[in-house]
mmCIF file of C-alpha atoms in Angstrom:
data_model
loop_
_atom_site.group_PDB
_atom_site.id
_atom_site.type_symbol
_atom_site.label_atom_id
_atom_site.label_comp_id
_atom_site.label_asym_id
_atom_site.label_seq_id
_atom_site.Cartn_x
_atom_site.Cartn_y
_atom_site.Cartn_z
ATOM 1 C CA MET A 663 -27.140 1.331 13.451
ATOM 2 C CA GLN A 664 -25.184 0.293 10.402
ATOM 3 C CA ASP A 665 -22.376 -0.984 12.508
ATOM 4 C CA ARG A 666 -24.757 -3.218 14.488
ATOM 5 C CA VAL A 667 -26.276 -4.581 11.232
ATOM 6 C CA LYS A 668 -22.764 -5.320 9.990
ATOM 7 C CA GLY A 669 -21.906 -7.035 13.280
ATOM 8 C CA ILE A 670 -24.958 -9.201 13.064
ATOM 9 C CA LEU A 671 -24.365 -10.100 9.439
ATOM 10 C CA ALA A 672 -20.756 -10.976 10.321
ATOM 11 C CA ALA A 673 -21.993 -13.321 13.158
ATOM 12 C CA VAL A 674 -24.517 -14.963 10.874
ATOM 13 C CA ASN A 675 -21.835 -15.526 8.244
ATOM 14 C CA CYS A 676 -19.499 -16.974 10.814
ATOM 15 C CA VAL A 677 -22.189 -19.532 12.029
ATOM 16 C CA ARG A 678 -22.985 -20.380 8.401
ATOM 17 C CA ASN A 679 -19.360 -20.927 7.462
ATOM 18 C CA SER A 680 -18.793 -23.098 10.522
ATOM 19 C CA ARG A 681 -21.396 -25.485 9.260
ATOM 20 C CA VAL A 682 -19.788 -26.001 5.785
ATOM 21 C CA ALA A 683 -18.274 -29.442 5.542
ATOM 22 C CA ALA A 684 -14.857 -28.050 4.261
ATOM 23 C CA ASN A 685 -14.548 -25.827 7.289
ATOM 24 C CA LYS A 686 -14.762 -28.851 9.538
ATOM 25 C CA LEU A 687 -11.482 -30.214 8.039
ATOM 26 C CA PRO A 688 -8.462 -30.130 10.302
ATOM 27 C CA ALA A 689 -6.057 -27.239 9.748
ATOM 28 C CA GLU A 690 -3.272 -29.664 8.582
ATOM 29 C CA ILE A 691 -5.536 -30.921 5.715
ATOM 30 C CA LEU A 692 -6.473 -27.312 4.724
ATOM 31 C CA GLU A 693 -2.766 -26.294 4.777
ATOM 32 C CA ARG A 694 -2.051 -29.082 2.185
ATOM 33 C CA VAL A 695 -5.005 -27.973 0.093
ATOM 34 C CA PHE A 696 -3.777 -24.405 0.139
ATOM 35 C CA LEU A 697 -0.436 -25.441 -1.257
ATOM 36 C CA TYR A 698 -2.122 -26.640 -4.505
ATOM 37 C CA THR A 699 -3.529 -23.197 -5.092
ATOM 38 C CA GLN A 700 -0.102 -21.734 -5.639
ATOM 39 C CA PRO A 701 1.354 -21.188 -9.120
ATOM 40 C CA VAL A 702 3.973 -23.636 -10.227
ATOM 41 C CA TYR A 703 7.244 -22.424 -11.586
ATOM 42 C CA ALA A 704 9.810 -24.261 -13.516
ATOM 43 C CA ASP A 705 13.046 -24.982 -11.546
ATOM 44 C CA PHE A 706 15.394 -23.228 -14.006
ATOM 45 C CA VAL A 707 13.409 -20.663 -15.868
ATOM 46 C CA PRO A 708 10.281 -19.067 -14.231
ATOM 47 C CA GLN A 709 7.099 -18.829 -16.221
ATOM 48 C CA TRP A 710 6.537 -15.223 -15.732
ATOM 49 C CA PRO A 711 3.199 -14.810 -14.090
ATOM 50 C CA THR A 712 0.075 -13.283 -15.381
ATOM 51 C CA LEU A 713 -1.527 -10.046 -14.044
ATOM 52 C CA GLY A 714 -3.570 -12.264 -11.603
ATOM 53 C CA ALA A 715 -0.386 -13.946 -10.132
ATOM 54 C CA LEU A 716 -1.475 -13.025 -6.570
ATOM 55 C CA ASP A 717 -5.018 -14.397 -7.079
ATOM 56 C CA TRP A 718 -4.179 -17.461 -5.222
ATOM 57 C CA THR A 719 -3.599 -15.519 -2.075
ATOM 58 C CA ARG A 720 -7.218 -14.285 -2.253
ATOM 59 C CA LYS A 721 -8.483 -17.858 -2.727
ATOM 60 C CA VAL A 722 -7.052 -18.822 0.678
ATOM 61 C CA THR A 723 -7.287 -15.708 2.703
ATOM 62 C CA HIS A 724 -10.564 -14.097 1.549
ATOM 63 C CA VAL A 725 -13.035 -16.960 2.212
ATOM 64 C CA CYS A 726 -13.626 -16.928 6.015
ATOM 65 C CA LYS A 727 -11.781 -15.990 9.188
ATOM 66 C CA ARG A 728 -10.794 -19.584 9.993
ATOM 67 C CA ARG A 729 -9.237 -20.194 6.556
ATOM 68 C CA ARG A 730 -7.519 -16.786 6.633
ATOM 69 C CA ALA A 731 -6.022 -17.570 10.039
ATOM 70 C CA ILE A 732 -4.905 -20.964 9.008
ATOM 71 C CA ALA A 733 -3.333 -19.729 5.697
ATOM 72 C CA VAL A 734 -1.601 -16.633 7.102
ATOM 73 C CA SER A 735 -0.061 -18.729 9.983
ATOM 74 C CA TYR A 736 1.198 -21.524 7.575
ATOM 75 C CA PRO A 737 4.765 -20.368 6.646
ATOM 76 C CA ALA A 738 5.286 -23.022 3.954
ATOM 77 C CA LEU A 739 2.590 -21.260 1.884
ATOM 78 C CA TRP A 740 4.590 -18.043 1.573
ATOM 79 C CA THR A 741 7.987 -19.279 0.585
ATOM 80 C CA THR A 742 7.846 -18.058 -3.036
ATOM 81 C CA ILE A 743 7.969 -14.380 -3.332
ATOM 82 C CA ASP A 744 6.939 -13.194 -6.795
ATOM 83 C CA LEU A 745 8.127 -9.663 -7.519
ATOM 84 C CA CYS A 746 7.848 -9.820 -11.289
ATOM 85 C CA ARG A 747 4.729 -7.746 -11.493
ATOM 86 C CA HIS A 748 5.927 -5.331 -8.792
ATOM 87 C CA PRO A 749 3.340 -5.888 -6.213
ATOM 88 C CA PRO A 750 2.975 -3.229 -3.529
ATOM 89 C CA THR A 751 5.869 -3.187 -1.036
ATOM 90 C CA GLU A 752 3.523 -3.948 1.799
ATOM 91 C CA ALA A 753 2.309 -7.146 0.068
ATOM 92 C CA GLY A 754 5.852 -8.324 -0.523
ATOM 93 C CA ILE A 755 6.867 -7.586 3.044
ATOM 94 C CA ALA A 756 3.787 -9.354 4.397
ATOM 95 C CA ILE A 757 4.549 -12.410 2.439
ATOM 96 C CA LEU A 758 8.169 -12.317 3.661
ATOM 97 C CA ALA A 759 7.027 -12.013 7.248
ATOM 98 C CA ARG A 760 4.545 -14.916 6.754
ATOM 99 C CA SER A 761 7.335 -17.086 5.478
ATOM 100 C CA GLY A 762 8.751 -17.190 8.964
ATOM 101 C CA THR A 763 12.120 -18.985 8.935
ATOM 102 C CA GLN A 764 11.270 -21.122 5.804
ATOM 103 C CA LEU A 765 13.726 -21.340 2.829
ATOM 104 C CA LEU A 766 12.788 -18.795 0.148
ATOM 105 C CA THR A 767 12.507 -18.523 -3.615
ATOM 106 C CA ALA A 768 12.365 -15.016 -5.122
ATOM 107 C CA LEU A 769 11.455 -14.039 -8.636
ATOM 108 C CA TYR A 770 12.195 -10.576 -9.942
ATOM 109 C CA SER A 771 12.260 -8.882 -13.266
ATOM 110 C CA THR A 772 13.101 -5.294 -14.025
ATOM 111 C CA ASN A 773 10.816 -3.317 -16.305
ATOM 112 C CA PRO A 774 12.656 -3.407 -19.726
ATOM 113 C CA PHE A 775 11.302 0.003 -20.573
ATOM 114 C CA SER A 776 12.399 1.617 -17.289
ATOM 115 C CA ARG A 777 15.741 3.500 -16.816
ATOM 116 C CA GLU A 778 15.545 3.335 -12.953
ATOM 117 C CA GLY A 779 16.999 -0.240 -12.703
ATOM 118 C CA VAL A 780 16.314 -2.380 -9.753
ATOM 119 C CA ASN A 781 13.726 -0.704 -7.598
ATOM 120 C CA SER A 782 12.419 -3.229 -5.137
ATOM 121 C CA PRO A 783 12.532 -2.615 -1.457
ATOM 122 C CA VAL A 784 11.413 -6.162 -0.939
ATOM 123 C CA LEU A 785 14.217 -7.657 -3.028
ATOM 124 C CA ARG A 786 16.637 -5.445 -1.145
ATOM 125 C CA GLU A 787 15.197 -6.785 2.174
ATOM 126 C CA ILE A 788 15.610 -10.360 0.986
ATOM 127 C CA PHE A 789 19.288 -9.689 0.088
ATOM 128 C CA GLY A 790 19.875 -7.620 3.162
ATOM 129 C CA ARG A 791 18.367 -9.733 5.870
ATOM 130 C CA HIS A 792 17.185 -13.042 4.508
ATOM 131 C CA LEU A 793 20.007 -14.038 2.043
ATOM 132 C CA SER A 794 20.812 -17.182 4.212
ATOM 133 C CA ARG A 795 17.252 -18.373 3.508
ATOM 134 C CA LEU A 796 17.330 -17.878 -0.273
ATOM 135 C CA THR A 797 17.572 -21.102 -2.087
ATOM 136 C CA GLY A 798 16.369 -20.015 -5.432
ATOM 137 C CA LEU A 799 16.606 -16.779 -7.274
ATOM 138 C CA HIS A 800 15.104 -16.121 -10.695
ATOM 139 C CA ILE A 801 16.100 -12.613 -11.646
ATOM 140 C CA THR A 802 16.292 -10.726 -14.949
ATOM 141 C CA VAL A 803 18.476 -7.653 -14.648
ATOM 142 C CA ASP A 804 21.776 -6.728 -16.381
ATOM 143 C CA ARG A 805 25.055 -7.558 -14.552
ATOM 144 C CA PRO A 806 25.905 -4.019 -13.355
ATOM 145 C CA GLU A 807 22.474 -3.796 -11.711
ATOM 146 C CA LEU A 808 22.796 -7.167 -10.060
ATOM 147 C CA ASN A 809 26.271 -6.195 -8.712
ATOM 148 C CA ARG A 810 25.002 -2.848 -7.473
ATOM 149 C CA LEU A 811 21.975 -4.494 -5.890
ATOM 150 C CA LEU A 812 24.085 -7.134 -4.069
ATOM 151 C CA ALA A 813 26.644 -4.489 -2.926
ATOM 152 C CA ASP A 814 23.960 -2.115 -1.714
ATOM 153 C CA ALA A 815 21.893 -4.667 0.152
ATOM 154 C CA ASN A 816 24.565 -6.694 1.763
ATOM 155 C CA PRO A 817 28.036 -5.375 2.675
ATOM 156 C CA VAL A 818 29.565 -8.836 2.509
ATOM 157 C CA HIS A 819 29.384 -8.712 -1.294
ATOM 158 C CA ARG A 820 31.265 -5.557 -1.616
#
């Protein structure tokens, strides 16, 4: 019974959302609007994000099914991978996958109070398989950690 009620509510919401003027905009216009929801980082020194750094993703993917589908399938929206606040690996991998073949910018900072060094499967994935797409890297680690990260992730750098 509850599943049926949920299904009916979902259908009602879908119809209601389809009548909202903003949802009648072409996908190309919504894609441009979505780009304005992203945080802006300086070209040479990133402004380290706040705890809500990934809030922009919710603004474009948790409104309705149509907006989510448009946002998730628009690679240009997912070209900055912010790993400074150490998001879950699944979130980073999802952003990397959504970026398609677009050029990437990655931001990463180690925890200054941690002794474990670089511990980011997503950053290792970027260095290992997507290094040719990386056009910007804002990283805060000490030199030995950076050398180790590059050597471990990509045999070319050994």
